[in-house]
CSV table of C-alpha atoms and ligand atoms in Angstrom, one decimal:
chain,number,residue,atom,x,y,z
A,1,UNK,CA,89.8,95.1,130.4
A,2,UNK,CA,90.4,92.1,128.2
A,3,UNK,CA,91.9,89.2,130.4
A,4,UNK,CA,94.1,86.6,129.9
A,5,UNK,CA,91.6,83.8,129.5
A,6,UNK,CA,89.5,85.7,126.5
A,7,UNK,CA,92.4,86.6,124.9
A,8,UNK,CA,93.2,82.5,124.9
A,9,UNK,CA,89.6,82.1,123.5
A,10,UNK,CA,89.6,85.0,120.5
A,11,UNK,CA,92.7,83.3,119.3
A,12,UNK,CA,90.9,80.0,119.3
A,13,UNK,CA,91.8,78.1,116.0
A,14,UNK,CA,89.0,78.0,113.3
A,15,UNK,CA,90.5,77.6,110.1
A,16,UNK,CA,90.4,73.9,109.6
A,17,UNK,CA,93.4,74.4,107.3
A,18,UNK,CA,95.4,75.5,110.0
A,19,UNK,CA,94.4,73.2,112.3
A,20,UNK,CA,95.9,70.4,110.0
A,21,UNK,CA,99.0,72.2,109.4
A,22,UNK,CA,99.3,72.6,113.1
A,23,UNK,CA,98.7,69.1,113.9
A,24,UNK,CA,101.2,68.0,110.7
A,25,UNK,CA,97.9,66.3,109.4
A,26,UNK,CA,97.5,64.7,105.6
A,27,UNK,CA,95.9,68.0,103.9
A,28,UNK,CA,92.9,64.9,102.2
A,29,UNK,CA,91.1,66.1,105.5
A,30,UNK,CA,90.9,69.8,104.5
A,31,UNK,CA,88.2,69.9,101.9
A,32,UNK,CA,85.4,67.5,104.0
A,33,UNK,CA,86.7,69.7,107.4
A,34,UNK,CA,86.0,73.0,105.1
A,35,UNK,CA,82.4,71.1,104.3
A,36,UNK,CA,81.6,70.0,108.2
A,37,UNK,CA,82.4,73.6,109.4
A,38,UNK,CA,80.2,75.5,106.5
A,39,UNK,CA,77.7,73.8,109.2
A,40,UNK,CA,79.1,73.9,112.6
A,41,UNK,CA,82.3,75.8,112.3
A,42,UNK,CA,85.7,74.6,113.7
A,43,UNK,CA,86.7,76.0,117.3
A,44,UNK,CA,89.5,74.8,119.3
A,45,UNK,CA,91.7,76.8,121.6
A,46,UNK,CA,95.8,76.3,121.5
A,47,UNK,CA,95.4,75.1,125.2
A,48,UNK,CA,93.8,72.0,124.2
A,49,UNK,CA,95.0,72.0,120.4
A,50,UNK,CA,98.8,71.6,122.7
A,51,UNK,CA,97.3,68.1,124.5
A,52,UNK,CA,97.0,66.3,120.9
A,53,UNK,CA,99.2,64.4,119.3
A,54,UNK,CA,100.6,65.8,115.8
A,55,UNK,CA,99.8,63.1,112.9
A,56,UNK,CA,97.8,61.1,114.1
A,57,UNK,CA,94.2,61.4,112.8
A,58,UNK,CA,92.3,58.7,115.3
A,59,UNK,CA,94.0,60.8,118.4
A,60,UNK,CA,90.8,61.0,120.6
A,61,UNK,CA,91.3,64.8,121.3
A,62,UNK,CA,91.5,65.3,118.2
A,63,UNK,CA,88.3,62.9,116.9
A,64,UNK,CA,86.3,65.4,119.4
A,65,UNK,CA,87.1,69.1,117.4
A,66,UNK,CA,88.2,68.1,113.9
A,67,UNK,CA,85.1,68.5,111.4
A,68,UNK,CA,84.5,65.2,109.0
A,69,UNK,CA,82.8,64.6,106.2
A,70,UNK,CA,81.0,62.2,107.9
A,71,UNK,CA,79.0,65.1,109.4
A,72,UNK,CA,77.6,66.2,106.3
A,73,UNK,CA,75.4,62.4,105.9
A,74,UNK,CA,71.9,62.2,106.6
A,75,UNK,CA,70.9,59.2,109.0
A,76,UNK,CA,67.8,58.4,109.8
A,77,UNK,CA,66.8,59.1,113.5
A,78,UNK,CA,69.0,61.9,114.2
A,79,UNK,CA,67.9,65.2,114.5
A,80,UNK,CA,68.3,68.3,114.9
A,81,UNK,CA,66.4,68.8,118.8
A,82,UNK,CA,67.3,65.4,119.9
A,83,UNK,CA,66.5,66.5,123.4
A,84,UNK,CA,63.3,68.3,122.9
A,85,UNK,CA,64.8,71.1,124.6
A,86,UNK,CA,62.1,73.5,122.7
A,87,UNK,CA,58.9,72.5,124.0
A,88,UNK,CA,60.6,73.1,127.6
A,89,UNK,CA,61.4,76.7,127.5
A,90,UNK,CA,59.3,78.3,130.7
A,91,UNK,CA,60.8,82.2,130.1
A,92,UNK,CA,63.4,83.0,127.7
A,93,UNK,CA,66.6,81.0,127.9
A,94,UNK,CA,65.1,79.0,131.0
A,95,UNK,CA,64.5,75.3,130.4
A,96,UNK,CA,62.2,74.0,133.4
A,97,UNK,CA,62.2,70.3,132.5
A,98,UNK,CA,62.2,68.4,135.4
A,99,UNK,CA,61.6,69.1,139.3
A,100,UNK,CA,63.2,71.4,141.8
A,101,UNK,CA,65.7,72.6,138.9
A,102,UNK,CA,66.1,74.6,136.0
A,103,UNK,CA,68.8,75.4,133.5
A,104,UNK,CA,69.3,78.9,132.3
A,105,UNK,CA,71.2,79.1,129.0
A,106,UNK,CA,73.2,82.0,129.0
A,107,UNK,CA,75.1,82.2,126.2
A,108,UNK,CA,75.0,80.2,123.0
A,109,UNK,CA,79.6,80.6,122.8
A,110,UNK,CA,81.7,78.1,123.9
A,111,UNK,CA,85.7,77.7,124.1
A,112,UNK,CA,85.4,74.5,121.9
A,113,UNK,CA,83.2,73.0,119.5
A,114,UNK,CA,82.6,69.7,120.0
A,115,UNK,CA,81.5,67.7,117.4
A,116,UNK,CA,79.2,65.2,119.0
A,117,UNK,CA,77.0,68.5,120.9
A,118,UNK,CA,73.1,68.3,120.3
A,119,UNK,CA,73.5,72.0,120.8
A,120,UNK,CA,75.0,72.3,117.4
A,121,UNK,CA,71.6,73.2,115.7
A,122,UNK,CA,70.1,75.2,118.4
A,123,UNK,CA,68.4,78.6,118.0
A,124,UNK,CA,71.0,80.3,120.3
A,125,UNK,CA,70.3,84.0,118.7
A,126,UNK,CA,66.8,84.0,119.7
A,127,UNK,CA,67.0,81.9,123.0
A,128,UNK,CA,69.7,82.7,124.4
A,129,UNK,CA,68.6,84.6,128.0
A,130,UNK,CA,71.4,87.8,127.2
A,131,UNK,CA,71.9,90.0,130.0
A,132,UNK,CA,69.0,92.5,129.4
A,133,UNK,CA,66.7,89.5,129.1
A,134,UNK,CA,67.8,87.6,132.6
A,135,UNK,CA,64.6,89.4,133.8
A,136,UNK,CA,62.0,87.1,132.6
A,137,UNK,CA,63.9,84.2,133.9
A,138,UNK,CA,64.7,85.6,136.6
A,139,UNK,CA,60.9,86.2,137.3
A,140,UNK,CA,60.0,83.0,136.6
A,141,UNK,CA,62.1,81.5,139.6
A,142,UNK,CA,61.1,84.5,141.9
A,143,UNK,CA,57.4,83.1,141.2
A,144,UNK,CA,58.0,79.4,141.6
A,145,UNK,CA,59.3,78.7,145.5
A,146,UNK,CA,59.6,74.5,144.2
A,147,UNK,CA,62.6,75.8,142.4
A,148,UNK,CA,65.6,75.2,145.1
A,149,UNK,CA,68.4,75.3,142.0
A,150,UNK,CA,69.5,77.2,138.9
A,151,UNK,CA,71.9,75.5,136.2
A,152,UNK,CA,74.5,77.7,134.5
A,153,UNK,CA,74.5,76.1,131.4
A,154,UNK,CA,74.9,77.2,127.4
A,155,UNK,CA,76.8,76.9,125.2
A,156,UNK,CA,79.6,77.9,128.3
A,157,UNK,CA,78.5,80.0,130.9
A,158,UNK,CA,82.3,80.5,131.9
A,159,UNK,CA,82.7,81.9,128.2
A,160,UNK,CA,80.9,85.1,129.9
A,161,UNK,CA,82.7,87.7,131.8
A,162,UNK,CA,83.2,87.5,135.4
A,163,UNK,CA,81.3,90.9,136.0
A,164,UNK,CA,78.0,89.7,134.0
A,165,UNK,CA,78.4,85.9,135.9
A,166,UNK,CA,78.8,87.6,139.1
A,167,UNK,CA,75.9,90.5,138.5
A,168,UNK,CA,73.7,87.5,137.6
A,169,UNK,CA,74.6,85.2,140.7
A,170,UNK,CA,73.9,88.3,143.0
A,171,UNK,CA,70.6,88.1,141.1
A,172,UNK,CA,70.0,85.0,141.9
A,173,UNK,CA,71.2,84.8,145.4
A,174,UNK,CA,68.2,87.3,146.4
A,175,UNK,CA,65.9,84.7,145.8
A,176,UNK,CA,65.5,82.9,149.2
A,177,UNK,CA,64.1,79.5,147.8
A,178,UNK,CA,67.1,79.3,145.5
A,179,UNK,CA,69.5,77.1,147.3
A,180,UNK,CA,72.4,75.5,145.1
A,181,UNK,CA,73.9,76.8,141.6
A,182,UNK,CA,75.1,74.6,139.5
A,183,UNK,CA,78.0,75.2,136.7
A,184,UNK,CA,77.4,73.1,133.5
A,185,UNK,CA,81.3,74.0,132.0
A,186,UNK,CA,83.6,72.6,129.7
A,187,UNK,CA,85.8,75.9,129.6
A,188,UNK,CA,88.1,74.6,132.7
A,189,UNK,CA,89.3,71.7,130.6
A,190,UNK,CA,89.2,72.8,127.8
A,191,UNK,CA,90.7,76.7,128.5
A,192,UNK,CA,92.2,76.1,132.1
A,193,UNK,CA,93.2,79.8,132.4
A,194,UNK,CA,89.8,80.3,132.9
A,195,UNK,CA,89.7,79.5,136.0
A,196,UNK,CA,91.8,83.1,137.1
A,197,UNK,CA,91.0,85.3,140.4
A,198,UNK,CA,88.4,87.1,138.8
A,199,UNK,CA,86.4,84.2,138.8
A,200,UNK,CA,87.1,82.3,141.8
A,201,UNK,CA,86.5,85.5,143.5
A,202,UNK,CA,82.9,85.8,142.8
A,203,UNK,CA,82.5,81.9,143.2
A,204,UNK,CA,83.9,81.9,146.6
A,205,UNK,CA,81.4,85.0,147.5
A,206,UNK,CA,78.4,82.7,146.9
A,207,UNK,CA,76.6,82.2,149.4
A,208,UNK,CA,74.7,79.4,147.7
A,209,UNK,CA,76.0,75.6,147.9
A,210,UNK,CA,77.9,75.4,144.6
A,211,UNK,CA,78.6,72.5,141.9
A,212,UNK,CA,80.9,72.7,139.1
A,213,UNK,CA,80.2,69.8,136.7
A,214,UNK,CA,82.8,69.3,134.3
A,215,UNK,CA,82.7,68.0,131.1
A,216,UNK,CA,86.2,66.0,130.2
A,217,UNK,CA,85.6,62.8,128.1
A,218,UNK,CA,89.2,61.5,127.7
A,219,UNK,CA,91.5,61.2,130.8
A,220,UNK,CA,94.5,62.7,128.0
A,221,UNK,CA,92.5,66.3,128.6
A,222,UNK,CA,93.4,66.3,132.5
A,223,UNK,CA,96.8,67.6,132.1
A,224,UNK,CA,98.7,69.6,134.9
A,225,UNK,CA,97.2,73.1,134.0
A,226,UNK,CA,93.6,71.2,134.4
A,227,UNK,CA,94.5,69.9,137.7
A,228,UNK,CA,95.7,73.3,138.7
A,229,UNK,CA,92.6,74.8,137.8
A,230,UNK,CA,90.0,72.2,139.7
A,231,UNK,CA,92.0,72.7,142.8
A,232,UNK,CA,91.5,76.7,142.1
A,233,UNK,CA,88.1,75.7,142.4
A,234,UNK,CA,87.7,73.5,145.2
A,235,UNK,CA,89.5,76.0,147.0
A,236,UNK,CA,86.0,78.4,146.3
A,237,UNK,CA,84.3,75.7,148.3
A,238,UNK,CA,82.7,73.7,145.4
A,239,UNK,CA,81.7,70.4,145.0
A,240,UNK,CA,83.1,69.0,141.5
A,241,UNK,CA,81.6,66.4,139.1
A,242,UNK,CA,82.3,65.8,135.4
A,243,UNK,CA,80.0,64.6,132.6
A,244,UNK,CA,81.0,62.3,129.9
A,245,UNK,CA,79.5,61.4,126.7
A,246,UNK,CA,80.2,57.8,125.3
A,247,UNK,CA,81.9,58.2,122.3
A,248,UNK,CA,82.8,56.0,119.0
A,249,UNK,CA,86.3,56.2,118.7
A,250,UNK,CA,87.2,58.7,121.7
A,251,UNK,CA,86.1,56.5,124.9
A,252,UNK,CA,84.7,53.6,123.9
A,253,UNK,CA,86.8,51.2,125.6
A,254,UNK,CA,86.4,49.9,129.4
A,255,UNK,CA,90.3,50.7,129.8
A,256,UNK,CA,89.6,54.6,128.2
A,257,UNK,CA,87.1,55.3,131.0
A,258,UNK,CA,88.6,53.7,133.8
A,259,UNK,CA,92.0,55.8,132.9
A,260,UNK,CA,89.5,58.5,132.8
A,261,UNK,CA,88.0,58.3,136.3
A,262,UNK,CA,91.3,57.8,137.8
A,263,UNK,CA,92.3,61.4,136.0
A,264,UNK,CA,89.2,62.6,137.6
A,265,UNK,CA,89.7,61.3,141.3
A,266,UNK,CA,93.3,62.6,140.8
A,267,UNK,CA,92.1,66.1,140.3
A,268,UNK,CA,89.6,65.6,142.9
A,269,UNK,CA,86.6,65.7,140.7
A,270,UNK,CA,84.1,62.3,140.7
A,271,UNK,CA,82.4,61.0,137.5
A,272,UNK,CA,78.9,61.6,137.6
A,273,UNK,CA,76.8,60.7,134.2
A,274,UNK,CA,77.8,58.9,131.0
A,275,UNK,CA,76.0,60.1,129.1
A,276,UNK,CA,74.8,58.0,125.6
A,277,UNK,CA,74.9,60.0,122.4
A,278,UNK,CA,71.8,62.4,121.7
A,279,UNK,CA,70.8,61.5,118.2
A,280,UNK,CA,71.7,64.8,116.9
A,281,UNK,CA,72.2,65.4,112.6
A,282,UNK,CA,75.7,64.9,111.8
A,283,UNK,CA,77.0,63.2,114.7
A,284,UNK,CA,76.1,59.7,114.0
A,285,UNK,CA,79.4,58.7,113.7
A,286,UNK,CA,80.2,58.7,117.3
A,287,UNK,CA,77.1,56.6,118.5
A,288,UNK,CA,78.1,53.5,120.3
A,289,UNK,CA,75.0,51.3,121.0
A,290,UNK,CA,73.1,50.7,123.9
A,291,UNK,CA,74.3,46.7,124.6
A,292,UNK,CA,78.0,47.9,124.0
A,293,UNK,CA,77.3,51.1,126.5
A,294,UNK,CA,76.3,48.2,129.3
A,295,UNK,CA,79.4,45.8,128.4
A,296,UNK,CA,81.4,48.7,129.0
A,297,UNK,CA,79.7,49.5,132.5
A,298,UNK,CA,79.9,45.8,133.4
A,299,UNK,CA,84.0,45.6,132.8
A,300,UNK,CA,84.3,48.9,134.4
A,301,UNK,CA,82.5,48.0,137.8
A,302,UNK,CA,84.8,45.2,137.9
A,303,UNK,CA,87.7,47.2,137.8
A,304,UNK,CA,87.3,50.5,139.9
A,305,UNK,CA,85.5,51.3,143.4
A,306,UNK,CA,82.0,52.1,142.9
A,307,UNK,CA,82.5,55.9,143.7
A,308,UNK,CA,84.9,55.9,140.5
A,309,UNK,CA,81.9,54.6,138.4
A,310,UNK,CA,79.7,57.4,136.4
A,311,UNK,CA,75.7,56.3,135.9
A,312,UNK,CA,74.7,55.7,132.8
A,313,UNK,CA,72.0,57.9,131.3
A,314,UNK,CA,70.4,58.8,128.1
A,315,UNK,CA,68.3,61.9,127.5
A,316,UNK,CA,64.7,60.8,126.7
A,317,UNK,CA,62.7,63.7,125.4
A,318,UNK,CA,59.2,64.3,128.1
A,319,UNK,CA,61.5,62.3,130.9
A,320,UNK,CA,60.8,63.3,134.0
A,321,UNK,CA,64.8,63.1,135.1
A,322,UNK,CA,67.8,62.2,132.6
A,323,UNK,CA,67.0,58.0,132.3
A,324,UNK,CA,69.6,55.5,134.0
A,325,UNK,CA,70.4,52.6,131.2
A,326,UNK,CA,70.4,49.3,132.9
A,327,UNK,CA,71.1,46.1,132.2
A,328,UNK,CA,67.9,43.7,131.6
A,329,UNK,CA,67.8,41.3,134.5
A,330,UNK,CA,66.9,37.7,133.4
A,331,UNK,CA,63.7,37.4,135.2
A,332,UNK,CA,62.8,34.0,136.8
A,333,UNK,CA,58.5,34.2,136.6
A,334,UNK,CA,56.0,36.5,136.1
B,401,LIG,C1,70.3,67.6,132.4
B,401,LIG,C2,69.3,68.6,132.8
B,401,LIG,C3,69.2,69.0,134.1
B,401,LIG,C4,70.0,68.4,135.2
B,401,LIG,O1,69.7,67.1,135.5
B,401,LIG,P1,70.3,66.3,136.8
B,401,LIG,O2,69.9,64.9,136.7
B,401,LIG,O3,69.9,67.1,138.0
B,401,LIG,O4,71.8,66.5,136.6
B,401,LIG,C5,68.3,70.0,134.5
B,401,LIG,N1,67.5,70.6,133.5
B,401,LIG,C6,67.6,70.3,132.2
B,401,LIG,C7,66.7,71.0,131.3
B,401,LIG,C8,68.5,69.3,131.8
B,401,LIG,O5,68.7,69.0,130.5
B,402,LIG,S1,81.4,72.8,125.3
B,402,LIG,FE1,79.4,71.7,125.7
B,402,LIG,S2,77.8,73.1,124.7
B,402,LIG,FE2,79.9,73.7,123.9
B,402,LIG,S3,80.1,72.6,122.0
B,402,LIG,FE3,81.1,71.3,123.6
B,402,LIG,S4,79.5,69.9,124.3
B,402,LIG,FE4,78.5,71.6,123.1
């Protein structure tokens, strides 16, 4: 049975030529989107295609999905395993990269395509853990009793079916040192109708504590349907957090992410990282610098309770955890 949701996600727009006429955009953009999508092609579902403006081309939903030629320019530095993700894999699809958790990649598809991922270059054919190949990871936390919780992450996990999500969190709830699972998803912003009775039925079922961290970087993508569908899943009994990456031109001003962790506290979800831009090929474009990142952090601490302010982290390749970015503190001796 084909439900609402992946109907929603088939009809996905990916013909950067439609995307422009839907958005009444000036057609000089089709022939660099055309080039940017030969490499990463253009995905973005009519759900969140409905929450940006028409005409304007800075709109910050739109800067997120629409391919640029600026994608297509070599610059120096960034590349294409920013995170070092490879030398990590412990089974296939498992990354074990830091203590007491790993993160099982379970599909390579997503709802969207965001420009900015450091997935975009990533071997998902041949790493991806597919159903039939669970087993090895699935072995590898049965023999590791350290491991106390497994990340659903991707691409989207919630682009899989219900029936294959729940079959592998059965799986995973037989393990007795497994204690939390954790949902890395942008598919409840992004496709809210995701977020439907199939799933929250499974979710609920879980015995394990459950997280659902969210991954919204403009408080203009937590419209009414998105607040709908976090409530669907509080009510499953999980704790929700969203994930932001700092980006040039989408959320780069104190005022974009304070408006930003108000949305979230309004649809009962707190900001947990902000994350600074992986160097990853063809995204340079977003990168806002490192001073500029703690500016921001300084003006937004003045302005919202500390619970409403995300830590700021950058991915460091051989890190033993994701690495908090703080300001230099004028030392008086030594
Ligand atoms: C980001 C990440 C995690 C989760 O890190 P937390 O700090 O616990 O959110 C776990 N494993 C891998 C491989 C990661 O990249
Ligand atoms: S949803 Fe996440 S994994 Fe998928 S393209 Fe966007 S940032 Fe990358």
């Amino acid at each position: 049975m084909t439900t609402r949701w992946q109907t929603e996600m088939a009809e996905a727009v990916r013909d950067p030529r439609e995307l422009l006429a839907l958005l009444q955009l000036d057609p000089a953009w089709l022939e660099p989107a055309k080039r940017a999508a030969a490499l990463f092609p253009l995905r973005v579902p009519h759900a969140f295609l409905a929450r940006i403006a028409k005409g304007d081309p800075r709109d910050p939903l739109l800067r997120q999905v629409l391919p640029l030629g600026e994608e297509l320019k070599d610059v120096p530095g960034f590349v294409t395993d920013p995170v070092g993700d490879m030398p990590s894999l412990a089974a296939r699809g498992l990354l074990h990269k830091y203590q007491g958790r790993v993160l099982l990649i379970t599909t390579g598809a997503c709802g969207v395509h965001c420009r900015y991922c450091f997935r975009r270059h990533f071997p998902y054919a041949e790493e991806t853990a597919r159903a039939e190949e669970w087993r090895e990871a699935l072995d590898y936390l049965k023999g590791d009793a350290a491991i106390n919780e497994v990340i659903l992450s991707g691409g989207d996990p919630l682009s899989l079916s219900d029936e294959r999500l729940a079959a592998l969190v059965r799986s995973l709830e037989g393990i007795p040192h497994i204690r939390r699972l954790r949902i890395h998803t942008r598919q409840p912003v992004v496709l809210p109708s995701r977020v439907d009775e199939g799933l929250v039925g499974w979710l609920k079922a879980c015995r394990l504590q459950k997280v659902v961290v969210l991954h919204a970087n403009h408080a203009r993508e937590l419209d009414a349907a998105v607040r709908d569908a976090c409530a669907r899943l509080r009510g499953t009994g999980a704790t929700l957090l969203n994930q932001t990456v700092l980006l040039r031109g989408v959320n780069d001003t104190a005022k974009a992410l304070s408006d930003l962790s108000e949305a979230l506290f309004a649809a009962g979800v707190l900001p947990y990282y902000l994350n600074l831009l992986d160097p990853v090929a063809g995204a340079a474009h977003f990168d806002v610098p490192e001073a500029e990142a703690l500016a921001l952090m300084t003006e937004l601490r003045a302005g919202l309770p500390g619970y409403l302010i995300p830590r700021l982290v950058r991915e460091v390749p051989g890190a033993p955890s994701k690495m908090p970015v703080l300001p230099v503190l004028e030392s008086g001796g030594g």
